[in-house]
PDB file of C-alpha atoms in Angstrom:
ATOM      1  CA  MET A   1     107.469  99.367  77.363  1.00 62.00           C
ATOM      2  CA  LEU A   2     108.024  99.231  73.598  1.00 54.00           C
ATOM      3  CA  ILE A   3     110.753 101.524  72.301  1.00 56.00           C
ATOM      4  CA  PHE A   4     111.873 101.708  68.662  1.00 60.00           C
ATOM      5  CA  ALA A   5     115.356 100.533  69.707  1.00 73.00           C
ATOM      6  CA  GLY A   6     114.065  97.535  71.658  1.00 84.00           C
ATOM      7  CA  LYS A   7     111.533  96.273  74.151  1.00 92.00           C
ATOM      8  CA  VAL A   8     111.974  96.762  77.905  1.00 94.00           C
ATOM      9  CA  GLY A   9     110.035  94.865  80.550  1.00 95.00           C
ATOM     10  CA  VAL A  10     110.206  93.584  84.113  1.00 96.00           C
ATOM     11  CA  PRO A  11     110.255  89.855  84.957  1.00 97.00           C
ATOM     12  CA  LYS A  12     107.121  88.545  86.643  1.00 97.00           C
ATOM     13  CA  GLN A  13     107.501  88.964  90.383  1.00 96.00           C
ATOM     14  CA  LEU A  14     105.692  88.506  93.674  1.00 97.00           C
ATOM     15  CA  PHE A  15     105.985  90.246  97.031  1.00 96.00           C
ATOM     16  CA  VAL A  16     106.011  87.723  99.881  1.00 95.00           C
ATOM     17  CA  ASN A  17     105.497  88.533 103.554  1.00 94.00           C
ATOM     18  CA  THR A  18     103.866  85.412 104.909  1.00 89.00           C
ATOM     19  CA  ASP A  19     104.563  81.984 106.379  1.00 93.00           C
ATOM     20  CA  PRO A  20     107.314  80.336 104.267  1.00 93.00           C
ATOM     21  CA  LEU A  21     105.250  77.145 104.069  1.00 95.00           C
ATOM     22  CA  SER A  22     102.610  79.011 102.077  1.00 95.00           C
ATOM     23  CA  ILE A  23     105.059  80.378  99.491  1.00 96.00           C
ATOM     24  CA  PRO A  24     104.739  77.489  96.969  1.00 96.00           C
ATOM     25  CA  ALA A  25     100.967  77.935  96.802  1.00 96.00           C
ATOM     26  CA  ALA A  26     101.316  81.719  96.435  1.00 96.00           C
ATOM     27  CA  VAL A  27     103.805  81.222  93.598  1.00 96.00           C
ATOM     28  CA  MET A  28     101.434  78.844  91.843  1.00 96.00           C
ATOM     29  CA  ARG A  29      98.524  81.272  92.145  1.00 96.00           C
ATOM     30  CA  ALA A  30     100.655  84.088  90.749  1.00 96.00           C
ATOM     31  CA  GLY A  31     101.699  81.944  87.781  1.00 97.00           C
ATOM     32  CA  LEU A  32     105.442  82.319  88.329  1.00 97.00           C
ATOM     33  CA  SER A  33     107.802  79.786  86.778  1.00 95.00           C
ATOM     34  CA  LEU A  34     110.895  78.258  88.379  1.00 93.00           C
ATOM     35  CA  PRO A  35     113.682  79.009  88.961  1.00 94.00           C
ATOM     36  CA  LEU A  36     113.016  82.122  91.021  1.00 95.00           C
ATOM     37  CA  VAL A  37     115.383  84.771  92.338  1.00 94.00           C
ATOM     38  CA  ALA A  38     114.627  85.666  95.960  1.00 93.00           C
ATOM     39  CA  LYS A  39     115.489  89.236  96.953  1.00 91.00           C
ATOM     40  CA  PRO A  40     115.356  89.948 100.711  1.00 89.00           C
ATOM     41  CA  LEU A  41     113.785  93.245 101.719  1.00 85.00           C
ATOM     42  CA  VAL A  42     115.965  93.516 104.816  1.00 75.00           C
ATOM     43  CA  ALA A  43     118.347  96.409 104.223  1.00 57.00           C
ATOM     44  CA  LYS A  44     121.356  94.706 105.803  1.00 53.00           C
ATOM     45  CA  SER A  45     121.136  91.677 103.532  1.00 56.00           C
ATOM     46  CA  HIS A  46     123.499  91.624 100.554  1.00 62.00           C
ATOM     47  CA  GLU A  47     122.685  88.057  99.539  1.00 77.00           C
ATOM     48  CA  LEU A  48     120.227  86.794  96.949  1.00 85.00           C
ATOM     49  CA  SER A  49     118.987  83.247  96.424  1.00 88.00           C
ATOM     50  CA  LEU A  50     118.031  81.168  93.412  1.00 91.00           C
ATOM     51  CA  ALA A  51     115.310  78.624  94.202  1.00 92.00           C
ATOM     52  CA  TYR A  52     115.230  75.690  91.790  1.00 89.00           C
ATOM     53  CA  ASP A  53     112.169  73.804  93.054  1.00 90.00           C
ATOM     54  CA  SER A  54     108.950  74.353  94.993  1.00 91.00           C
ATOM     55  CA  ALA A  55     110.214  72.610  98.125  1.00 91.00           C
ATOM     56  CA  SER A  56     113.132  75.035  98.389  1.00 92.00           C
ATOM     57  CA  LEU A  57     110.720  77.987  98.478  1.00 94.00           C
ATOM     58  CA  THR A  58     109.726  77.014 102.010  1.00 94.00           C
ATOM     59  CA  LYS A  59     113.314  77.575 103.155  1.00 91.00           C
ATOM     60  CA  LEU A  60     113.259  81.260 102.234  1.00 92.00           C
ATOM     61  CA  GLU A  61     112.898  84.007 104.834  1.00 90.00           C
ATOM     62  CA  PRO A  62     110.255  86.682 104.127  1.00 92.00           C
ATOM     63  CA  PRO A  63     109.813  89.541 103.601  1.00 93.00           C
ATOM     64  CA  LEU A  64     111.182  89.228 100.099  1.00 93.00           C
ATOM     65  CA  VAL A  65     110.442  89.612  96.427  1.00 95.00           C
ATOM     66  CA  LEU A  66     110.416  86.567  94.169  1.00 97.00           C
ATOM     67  CA  GLN A  67     111.325  87.273  90.557  1.00 97.00           C
ATOM     68  CA  GLU A  68     111.357  84.908  87.605  1.00 97.00           C
ATOM     69  CA  PHE A  69     114.885  84.165  86.441  1.00 96.00           C
ATOM     70  CA  VAL A  70     115.510  85.146  82.820  1.00 96.00           C
ATOM     71  CA  ASN A  71     118.465  83.594  81.003  1.00 95.00           C
ATOM     72  CA  HIS A  72     120.806  86.402  79.961  1.00 95.00           C
ATOM     73  CA  GLY A  73     124.164  84.859  79.129  1.00 92.00           C
ATOM     74  CA  GLY A  74     125.736  85.619  82.490  1.00 91.00           C
ATOM     75  CA  VAL A  75     126.167  89.340  81.819  1.00 93.00           C
ATOM     76  CA  LEU A  76     124.315  92.236  83.429  1.00 93.00           C
ATOM     77  CA  PHE A  77     124.360  95.924  82.503  1.00 95.00           C
ATOM     78  CA  LYS A  78     124.560  98.423  85.347  1.00 93.00           C
ATOM     79  CA  VAL A  79     123.135 101.670  84.038  1.00 95.00           C
ATOM     80  CA  TYR A  80     124.066 104.762  86.057  1.00 93.00           C
ATOM     81  CA  ILE A  81     121.957 107.913  85.664  1.00 91.00           C
ATOM     82  CA  VAL A  82     123.301 111.240  86.956  1.00 90.00           C
ATOM     83  CA  GLY A  83     121.014 114.016  85.777  1.00 87.00           C
ATOM     84  CA  ASP A  84     121.070 113.732  81.986  1.00 89.00           C
ATOM     85  CA  ALA A  85     124.275 111.667  81.922  1.00 89.00           C
ATOM     86  CA  ILE A  86     124.135 107.900  81.363  1.00 93.00           C
ATOM     87  CA  ARG A  87     126.984 105.459  81.878  1.00 91.00           C
ATOM     88  CA  VAL A  88     126.871 101.676  81.426  1.00 93.00           C
ATOM     89  CA  VAL A  89     129.142  99.022  82.951  1.00 91.00           C
ATOM     90  CA  ARG A  90     129.109  95.302  82.183  1.00 92.00           C
ATOM     91  CA  ARG A  91     129.138  92.984  85.189  1.00 90.00           C
ATOM     92  CA  PHE A  92     129.220  89.211  85.471  1.00 89.00           C
ATOM     93  CA  SER A  93     125.961  87.668  86.597  1.00 88.00           C
ATOM     94  CA  LEU A  94     124.438  84.204  87.003  1.00 87.00           C
ATOM     95  CA  PRO A  95     124.887  81.743  84.122  1.00 87.00           C
ATOM     96  CA  ASN A  96     121.963  80.469  82.105  1.00 90.00           C
ATOM     97  CA  VAL A  97     119.752  77.764  83.590  1.00 89.00           C
ATOM     98  CA  ASP A  98     118.504  75.024  81.268  1.00 85.00           C
ATOM     99  CA  GLU A  99     116.072  72.132  81.686  1.00 77.00           C
ATOM    100  CA  GLY A 100     118.907  69.863  82.761  1.00 74.00           C
ATOM    101  CA  ASP A 101     119.829  72.225  85.578  1.00 73.00           C
ATOM    102  CA  LEU A 102     116.240  72.247  86.809  1.00 70.00           C
ATOM    103  CA  SER A 103     116.108  68.437  86.729  1.00 69.00           C
ATOM    104  CA  ASN A 104     119.460  67.881  88.432  1.00 70.00           C
ATOM    105  CA  ASN A 105     119.450  70.682  90.992  1.00 73.00           C
ATOM    106  CA  ALA A 106     117.314  71.197  94.048  1.00 73.00           C
ATOM    107  CA  GLY A 107     117.362  73.553  96.983  1.00 78.00           C
ATOM    108  CA  VAL A 108     118.483  77.148  97.266  1.00 84.00           C
ATOM    109  CA  PHE A 109     121.648  78.548  95.710  1.00 83.00           C
ATOM    110  CA  ARG A 110     122.826  81.717  97.472  1.00 79.00           C
ATOM    111  CA  PHE A 111     124.929  84.399  95.814  1.00 75.00           C
ATOM    112  CA  PRO A 112     125.915  88.049  96.480  1.00 68.00           C
ATOM    113  CA  ARG A 113     124.044  90.969  94.976  1.00 64.00           C
ATOM    114  CA  VAL A 114     125.707  92.039  91.750  1.00 58.00           C
ATOM    115  CA  SER A 115     126.104  95.542  93.176  1.00 51.00           C
ATOM    116  CA  CYS A 116     128.342  94.055  95.864  1.00 51.00           C
ATOM    117  CA  ALA A 117     130.338  91.791  93.577  1.00 49.00           C
ATOM    118  CA  ALA A 118     133.762  92.915  92.448  1.00 49.00           C
ATOM    119  CA  ALA A 119     133.822  91.000  89.153  1.00 62.00           C
ATOM    120  CA  THR A 120     133.674  93.294  86.133  1.00 69.00           C
ATOM    121  CA  ALA A 121     133.096  91.993  82.636  1.00 66.00           C
ATOM    122  CA  GLU A 122     134.504  95.030  80.837  1.00 71.00           C
ATOM    123  CA  ASP A 123     137.768  93.369  79.751  1.00 66.00           C
ATOM    124  CA  ALA A 124     136.493  89.799  79.431  1.00 67.00           C
ATOM    125  CA  ASP A 125     136.455  87.903  76.138  1.00 71.00           C
ATOM    126  CA  LEU A 126     132.686  87.647  75.753  1.00 77.00           C
ATOM    127  CA  ASP A 127     130.338  86.574  73.005  1.00 80.00           C
ATOM    128  CA  PRO A 128     129.607  89.836  71.118  1.00 79.00           C
ATOM    129  CA  HIS A 129     125.886  89.007  71.113  1.00 81.00           C
ATOM    130  CA  VAL A 130     125.966  88.850  74.912  1.00 86.00           C
ATOM    131  CA  ALA A 131     128.331  91.758  75.551  1.00 87.00           C
ATOM    132  CA  GLU A 132     126.755  94.288  73.187  1.00 92.00           C
ATOM    133  CA  LEU A 133     125.505  97.238  75.226  1.00 93.00           C
ATOM    134  CA  PRO A 134     121.831  98.227  75.115  1.00 95.00           C
ATOM    135  CA  PRO A 135     121.187 100.780  72.330  1.00 94.00           C
ATOM    136  CA  ARG A 136     121.805 104.359  73.393  1.00 94.00           C
ATOM    137  CA  PRO A 137     118.395 105.627  72.187  1.00 93.00           C
ATOM    138  CA  LEU A 138     116.687 102.974  74.298  1.00 94.00           C
ATOM    139  CA  LEU A 139     118.647 103.975  77.418  1.00 95.00           C
ATOM    140  CA  GLU A 140     117.948 107.666  76.879  1.00 94.00           C
ATOM    141  CA  ILE A 141     114.200 107.142  76.512  1.00 93.00           C
ATOM    142  CA  LEU A 142     114.078 104.749  79.473  1.00 94.00           C
ATOM    143  CA  ALA A 143     116.080 107.087  81.708  1.00 94.00           C
ATOM    144  CA  ARG A 144     113.944 110.067  80.739  1.00 93.00           C
ATOM    145  CA  GLU A 145     110.727 108.171  81.473  1.00 93.00           C
ATOM    146  CA  LEU A 146     111.992 106.956  84.846  1.00 93.00           C
ATOM    147  CA  ARG A 147     113.124 110.468  85.781  1.00 91.00           C
ATOM    148  CA  ARG A 148     109.681 111.792  84.894  1.00 93.00           C
ATOM    149  CA  ARG A 149     107.715 109.116  86.740  1.00 93.00           C
ATOM    150  CA  LEU A 150     109.904 108.835  89.831  1.00 91.00           C
ATOM    151  CA  GLY A 151     111.132 112.386  90.175  1.00 92.00           C
ATOM    152  CA  LEU A 152     114.719 111.162  90.615  1.00 90.00           C
ATOM    153  CA  ARG A 153     117.923 112.556  89.140  1.00 86.00           C
ATOM    154  CA  LEU A 154     120.394 110.122  90.748  1.00 88.00           C
ATOM    155  CA  PHE A 155     119.737 106.376  90.408  1.00 92.00           C
ATOM    156  CA  ASN A 156     120.853 103.247  88.659  1.00 92.00           C
ATOM    157  CA  ILE A 157     119.155 100.237  87.141  1.00 94.00           C
ATOM    158  CA  ASP A 158     120.306  96.692  86.496  1.00 95.00           C
ATOM    159  CA  MET A 159     119.368  95.492  83.013  1.00 96.00           C
ATOM    160  CA  ILE A 160     119.715  92.178  81.229  1.00 96.00           C
ATOM    161  CA  ARG A 161     119.217  91.109  77.635  1.00 96.00           C
ATOM    162  CA  GLU A 162     117.159  87.944  77.240  1.00 96.00           C
ATOM    163  CA  HIS A 163     119.495  85.262  75.928  1.00 94.00           C
ATOM    164  CA  GLY A 164     119.028  84.530  72.246  1.00 91.00           C
ATOM    165  CA  THR A 165     117.540  87.944  71.489  1.00 93.00           C
ATOM    166  CA  ARG A 166     119.093  91.247  70.524  1.00 90.00           C
ATOM    167  CA  ASP A 167     116.437  93.764  71.479  1.00 92.00           C
ATOM    168  CA  ARG A 168     114.481  92.312  74.409  1.00 95.00           C
ATOM    169  CA  PHE A 169     115.636  93.714  77.754  1.00 97.00           C
ATOM    170  CA  TYR A 170     114.498  93.455  81.362  1.00 97.00           C
ATOM    171  CA  VAL A 171     115.022  95.789  84.290  1.00 97.00           C
ATOM    172  CA  ILE A 172     115.656  93.472  87.229  1.00 95.00           C
ATOM    173  CA  ASP A 173     116.630  95.964  89.941  1.00 93.00           C
ATOM    174  CA  MET A 174     116.778  99.665  90.696  1.00 91.00           C
ATOM    175  CA  ASN A 175     118.582 101.725  93.323  1.00 88.00           C
ATOM    176  CA  TYR A 176     118.126 105.380  94.175  1.00 84.00           C
ATOM    177  CA  PHE A 177     121.362 107.223  94.930  1.00 73.00           C
ATOM    178  CA  PRO A 178     123.583 104.116  94.646  1.00 75.00           C
ATOM    179  CA  GLY A 179     127.339 103.993  95.067  1.00 77.00           C
ATOM    180  CA  TYR A 180     128.980 105.587  92.040  1.00 75.00           C
ATOM    181  CA  GLY A 181     132.595 104.640  92.811  1.00 75.00           C
ATOM    182  CA  LYS A 182     132.711 102.044  90.015  1.00 75.00           C
ATOM    183  CA  MET A 183     131.097 104.252  87.402  1.00 79.00           C
ATOM    184  CA  PRO A 184     133.622 105.343  84.749  1.00 77.00           C
ATOM    185  CA  GLY A 185     134.567 109.012  85.065  1.00 78.00           C
ATOM    186  CA  TYR A 186     132.233 109.608  87.992  1.00 73.00           C
ATOM    187  CA  GLU A 187     134.213 112.642  89.233  1.00 76.00           C
ATOM    188  CA  HIS A 188     133.660 114.599  86.013  1.00 80.00           C
ATOM    189  CA  VAL A 189     130.065 113.432  85.658  1.00 80.00           C
ATOM    190  CA  PHE A 190     129.186 114.566  89.185  1.00 76.00           C
ATOM    191  CA  THR A 191     131.019 117.870  88.751  1.00 80.00           C
ATOM    192  CA  ASP A 192     129.027 118.605  85.600  1.00 82.00           C
ATOM    193  CA  PHE A 193     125.803 117.591  87.330  1.00 79.00           C
ATOM    194  CA  LEU A 194     126.383 119.867  90.316  1.00 80.00           C
ATOM    195  CA  LEU A 195     127.359 122.765  88.066  1.00 83.00           C
ATOM    196  CA  SER A 196     124.182 122.292  86.037  1.00 79.00           C
ATOM    197  CA  LEU A 197     122.108 122.438  89.233  1.00 73.00           C
ATOM    198  CA  ASP A 198     123.840 125.658  90.212  1.00 68.00           C
ATOM    199  CA  GLN A 199     123.218 127.145  86.768  1.00 69.00           C
ATOM    200  CA  GLN A 200     119.541 126.192  86.933  1.00 67.00           C
ATOM    201  CA  LYS A 201     119.248 127.786  90.365  1.00 66.00           C
ATOM    202  CA  GLU A 202     120.878 130.987  89.116  1.00 59.00           C
ATOM    203  CA  TYR A 203     118.626 131.051  86.041  1.00 53.00           C
ATOM    204  CA  LYS A 204     115.494 130.721  88.180  1.00 58.00           C
ATOM    205  CA  ARG A 205     116.768 133.419  90.526  1.00 61.00           C
ATOM    206  CA  ARG A 206     117.319 135.827  87.638  1.00 63.00           C
ATOM    207  CA  LEU A 207     113.981 134.915  86.099  1.00 62.00           C
ATOM    208  CA  GLY A 208     112.250 135.645  89.379  1.00 61.00           C
ATOM    209  CA  TYR A 209     114.085 138.954  89.722  1.00 59.00           C
ATOM    210  CA  THR A 210     113.121 139.998  86.177  1.00 59.00           C
ATOM    211  CA  SER A 211     109.482 139.022  86.760  1.00 56.00           C
ATOM    212  CA  GLY A 212     109.486 141.049  89.973  1.00 56.00           C
ATOM    213  CA  GLU A 213     110.657 144.110  88.070  1.00 56.00           C
ATOM    214  CA  GLY A 214     107.775 143.781  85.654  1.00 50.00           C
TER     215      GLY A 214
END
């Protein structure tokens, strides 16, 4: 999706629900590049994996989604959408992976989902190019489009900025009705959202009453 304030995409990914031994061949056919983030589709799992080499892919446990890892400076943006309100929080994420890491590392590195991690990057001394929040116009257009396509009013997305760029972003995860406890000012945001729903309901009721009179 090309937006005047930046470009938003999704990393190449592959759904896997087959014998683990066949995963390397499936990855090759799909044209995915290592390393790959493995996201279990089992609801109780709060752990992700980073697979550095083809052999390690056979150690994964389907069903899962494999997603190409995009270097992003170790910072992720959690974007909370509550109706028309948008709030963004910086969170620490995985560090960049370079060619040396791929040559010197093998196997599967496991780590918790960012949504379950406690580490916030809001007060950290970060490189301004890494810490700069996504442009507001981009977030507003993206949120509006997702609301329209998905029919959701409460959700959040995890976004990253490709390292070395300023305006190329990726959505790497999405949750409908996530936990909002760590969203700044969530009490006021939710109060305003609920009041707006009540006002819309009252407006429709009055509109229906007026139309009935006519």
